[in-house]
Every structure is written in C-alpha cells, then in structure tokens.
Amino acid sequence: MQSSFSLTTILLSITLPTSLAASLVPQALRDVASTATSIVKRAENTTTIPLPIVVAPSQYWDGVDGPWSSFALQVGTPAQNVRVMVSTAGAFTWTISDGGCPAGYVDDCINSRGFIFQTNKSLTWVANSIFNFNFETNLGMDTNGNTGFDTATLGWQGAGGPTVAHTTVFNVQSAQYWIGGFGLNPAPTNFTTFVDPQPSFMQQLKTNNMTPSLAYGYTAGNQYRNAKVFGSLVLGGYDENRFDNTQNISVPFYDDISRDLLVTVKTVSSSVDGQTVDLLPTKDIEMFIDSTVPTIWLPTDACEAFETAFGLEWNENLNMYLVNDSHHSDLLSSNPSVTFTLAANDSSSSTVDIELPYGAFDLTLEYPYITSPNTSYYFPLQRADNDTQYTLGRTFLQEAYLIADYDRKNFTIAPCAWEQTTNQSIKSIYTPGTGPSESSKGSNFPTAAIAGIVVGVVVLIAILGAVLWFLRRRKNTEKRRVAELEAKEADQAKHSSEAGETKPFISNPIGGELGGGEIHELTAPHKPFAQEMESPHKVDPNKAGYSEMEGGEYFGPGKGFAHEVDGSGPAIFEMPGSDVHEMPAPEHRPAEK
C-alpha cells in the first residue's frame, strides 16, 4: 500500500496547491497513511526480518532404495561435506561415521553413503555419548550413534549457506539409514532427562534471526518427470511455483508431537483397464506424513487390494514387494496411477487428490538391503501391523508439496506443479505478530477498503487535475488575446499620431456649423505646451535696480540711471466706467457756401 500512498502524494504535489490537496484527501485515507508511516517508524527500531532460506539440492541422486534427491551439508571445523536426506520427523542431524564403511563392505562405499563425517578431524566437535534416535520406533527403525555437538552449515562449501554452532549431531554406522539425515522438526533433543533440552537446527536458525519463522516447504523431487526434477526445500517459506495452489487442504497438528503431521486418507483408488478400483477397503484412516522413510505403510487389506490390482507378490524374507523384469515392463506399459484423497479429518468435506503415476512406484532396491540378487525393482508399499504404522513416506512426497508451520501449528498439502520447476517463486511465512502483513492491524479498514479508497482518491485527483489544467489553459488563452488586442490598439494609435502631425483630427460637426454644432479640436500629442524660454536679455544689476522675487536679496541702483521712487501723494484710482455706450455722433457736414 505504501506505493499507492506515494503515488497519491506525487499527484497532489503536481496538480494541486498544498492546501487544496490536503482538503481533498479524505480523513480516513489520511488516517491510513499515518498508520503506514508509524509502521515504518516502528520498523526502524526493530530487528530486520530475514528472508527464507532456499536449501539447494546436492545435484546427486542417492540411496539404495530409490534413487532420491539429496541435499548438501557441511559439518565440523574445518568443514567436511556430506549429503543427507530430509527428515520431516527428525529433530536433529545425523551423519555416517567412518565405521559405516568397513573394508570390502560396498563398492565406492563412502560416496554411496553420501560421504562420511570424521569427528576426530573436527576442531569444534564436542563429544557426548552413545544414544538412540528414539524416533521411528513404531516402524521398528530406531538406531543409535555416537552423539555430540558441532558446527553445521547448509549447502556446499562456498555457497554461503547459514551456519549454526553447537548443533546436535548423531554419527552412525548402522545401515538402517543408508545416508545421513537433516531433521526439520524444531523440537529440542533430550538425551537423558528433560531438564537440559538441546535446541534443534531449525530453532537455532530462528533464534539467531536467520529465518522468518519455524516453517518450511518441501517436496522430494523425482526422476520420471521433466527429465528429472530435484527436490525443493525452503526454510521459513515455500516455493509457490512447485505446487498447485488452486487445490489444497490445511490441517492442524496432531496432539502427539511425534506424529504431528497426521492427515485423514479418505480413499485410495486406481484406474485399471478403464475401471476404478478401490484400494482402501477401510475408509478414513489417519496416516503420518514422514519423509524419513521411502515407503508407504497401509493396512493389510489395502496391501492385498494393491496385490490384486498390480499383480504384486509379497516377499516374506525381505518384507517387501519385489518386481521382476518382465512384470516391470508390463507395469511401465500400462502405467496405472494411484490417487490418494486426503482431508483434514474424517468429517471434513474439503478434500484434495494427490495422484501418483506408476513412475512414483518404480524404484530400485540395492545391496545391502537385498543380497540375492544384489539389485531388484521393488514397489514401495509395506504392510502395517497397526494404525500407528500408517505412513505416507518419501514416495508420496514425490507428487505432494508439504508446507509445515510450527508457529501456527498447522500444515498444508497440495499437488505438485510441474510447469515451472526451474523458476522459483519464494514466499515468506512470518511468525505471528511480525512481518508486513501484521503491520496493517492498527488500521480500522480492511485491505480491500483501503485499496478502494486509494483508487477513488487517485481518480478524483486525476479529474481535478484535468479540470485545473483546462481552466489554467483557458486563462492563459484569454491573457494572450487581451495582450494581442492591446498591442493592436497601440499600433493603431501610433499610426494615427503620425497622420496627425500634418492634419489635426477634427471630429465631424454634429448637425453642421450653421446648426450651432461645436467643432472640437483634439489635443494632438505633438502640440507643445506654453513654456517660458530663457531670455538672452538679462537685467544687469549694475545698470538697473534689480530685485529677485521672493528671493530675499536686494540690489541697489545702478550707476548713472534714473530710478522711480515711491510717491508721497495720494493714490490715484481709476473709477470704474459704466456700461453706457457712446452713441455715434451725427455726421456733421460744413455748411455750403
């Protein structure tokens, strides 16, 4: 909105006088503008809100049960590079120790396991003890490792990723997790008691003001679309180009913090030979979204429905569905899809469909997970013993985008979008009470009303500006017309005066001279006024008496000149004459002789 206020101010300053402009702006808009100004002033005195952190993928496809898009991490001082998977359930970081690659174990073991972390070569490693993960216990996938604290940085060396000191690290050698993991859950880690919780990597980022919130956006990526699409991870925000925002659901966190991302799966269906097949006989089950594990865990009756629809066979020794080469070719040709219909809860009418093509299930199992043969295609589906094992693993997140907000305690699920996977559009998620969206709470007007007021005022100002421009133009035109008229009259007067030098202008007699009319002679500009010229005949005071009038000076008589003096006799006055006219005398003629 600040840009709108600036535009209004500029238009006012250009088109209207200051006093008039102030009178035209409604009080409501002035209140809004003052609110925006106060927000800016408050912002100057607060900590700068950071931008979201975009964690770049490692550009590798890793794992012996995938392949999967991994992410880069640096651990220790000096930094040692490792590749890790994203764990939406984990709250800490784990790496592979050098004991995880014994001699003769796996070809190119160190690279296969995403590199190893050697704690004895880190100057900042603070050892603790050996502890269990204490998560994924419901799936029987708990493990342990040598724990401690060290410096960790997101991204490859030189990429400028955020660094956190003294973060919890498990260094494991077990093959339970083939490569390391990076936990996104901001919950603290407790080793022995709850009196000394160790903050998570996510919490430290927020505490150090390196991310705008305890939120993230994530999708796993896949190899079957657009010639391979890497995973996407944004901390403190999300990438709006990676999901379809026209359809999604928002779900509150589950009360059990170890299973917070719990969502209701209403139906699971597939289209086989043009027929829709129900793959979830038990409707409305609660499933935990967890990227730590690759597979999808469903009730036994649902797994049996999959077996029938896709021709799968359960391997009792491996507890996996292996797919031989010929059947793999048939499934690729038929390319069946599976649609999961999700809701916030079993009574919610708002749902979203996440459709997985067969490519999402077309994965490879390798040694040491399988020994004879050493590699095989497999279908990432597992039988759950109870409802605590119902899990939507990494396979599901190849087609779903997850946004988890730990400040507001809710998460959003939406289908992935594939049109602009190479063009990012990163949006921030702010902690409640912070961020630009919170600054408008002091205003009594909703955003739409404010926008309407601003637009209305801008239009009004534009109209007034046009009217004033027209009036000013009209006034200037009138001034030019009057000036031209005056110049024309002056020019005519000049020509008349030139003609009057030889012939004075005489008005026409009214009624004629005999009729008693008056003849008027106009005063010509060339007619000289009577002036007393300086005479060359000046009285010489030496020759005659001279007195300057009212001058105060007296000159005595000149030499050799007679002078008239004051008489002493009485004054002689001339009597006024009468109006008696002298009659003409008769003509006198001499007598004739």
Short mmCIF file of C-alpha atoms in Angstrom, two decimals, residues 13 20 55 99 209 267 271 389 436 503 519 521:
data_model
loop_
_atom_site.label_atom_id
_atom_site.label_comp_id
_atom_site.label_asym_id
_atom_site.label_seq_id
_atom_site.Cartn_x
_atom_site.Cartn_y
_atom_site.Cartn_z
CA SER A 13 2.01 17.86 -5.35
CA LEU A 20 -6.18 22.29 -1.68
CA VAL A 55 18.43 -25.00 0.50
CA GLY A 99 32.76 -47.12 10.78
CA ASN A 209 17.20 -14.35 13.30
CA THR A 267 -9.92 -43.13 -0.17
CA SER A 271 -7.72 -46.86 -12.69
CA GLN A 389 2.41 -47.55 11.42
CA PRO A 436 4.47 -6.77 6.67
CA LYS A 503 -3.56 67.32 -40.21
CA ILE A 519 -16.23 71.98 -33.55
CA GLU A 521 -10.11 70.11 -31.80
#
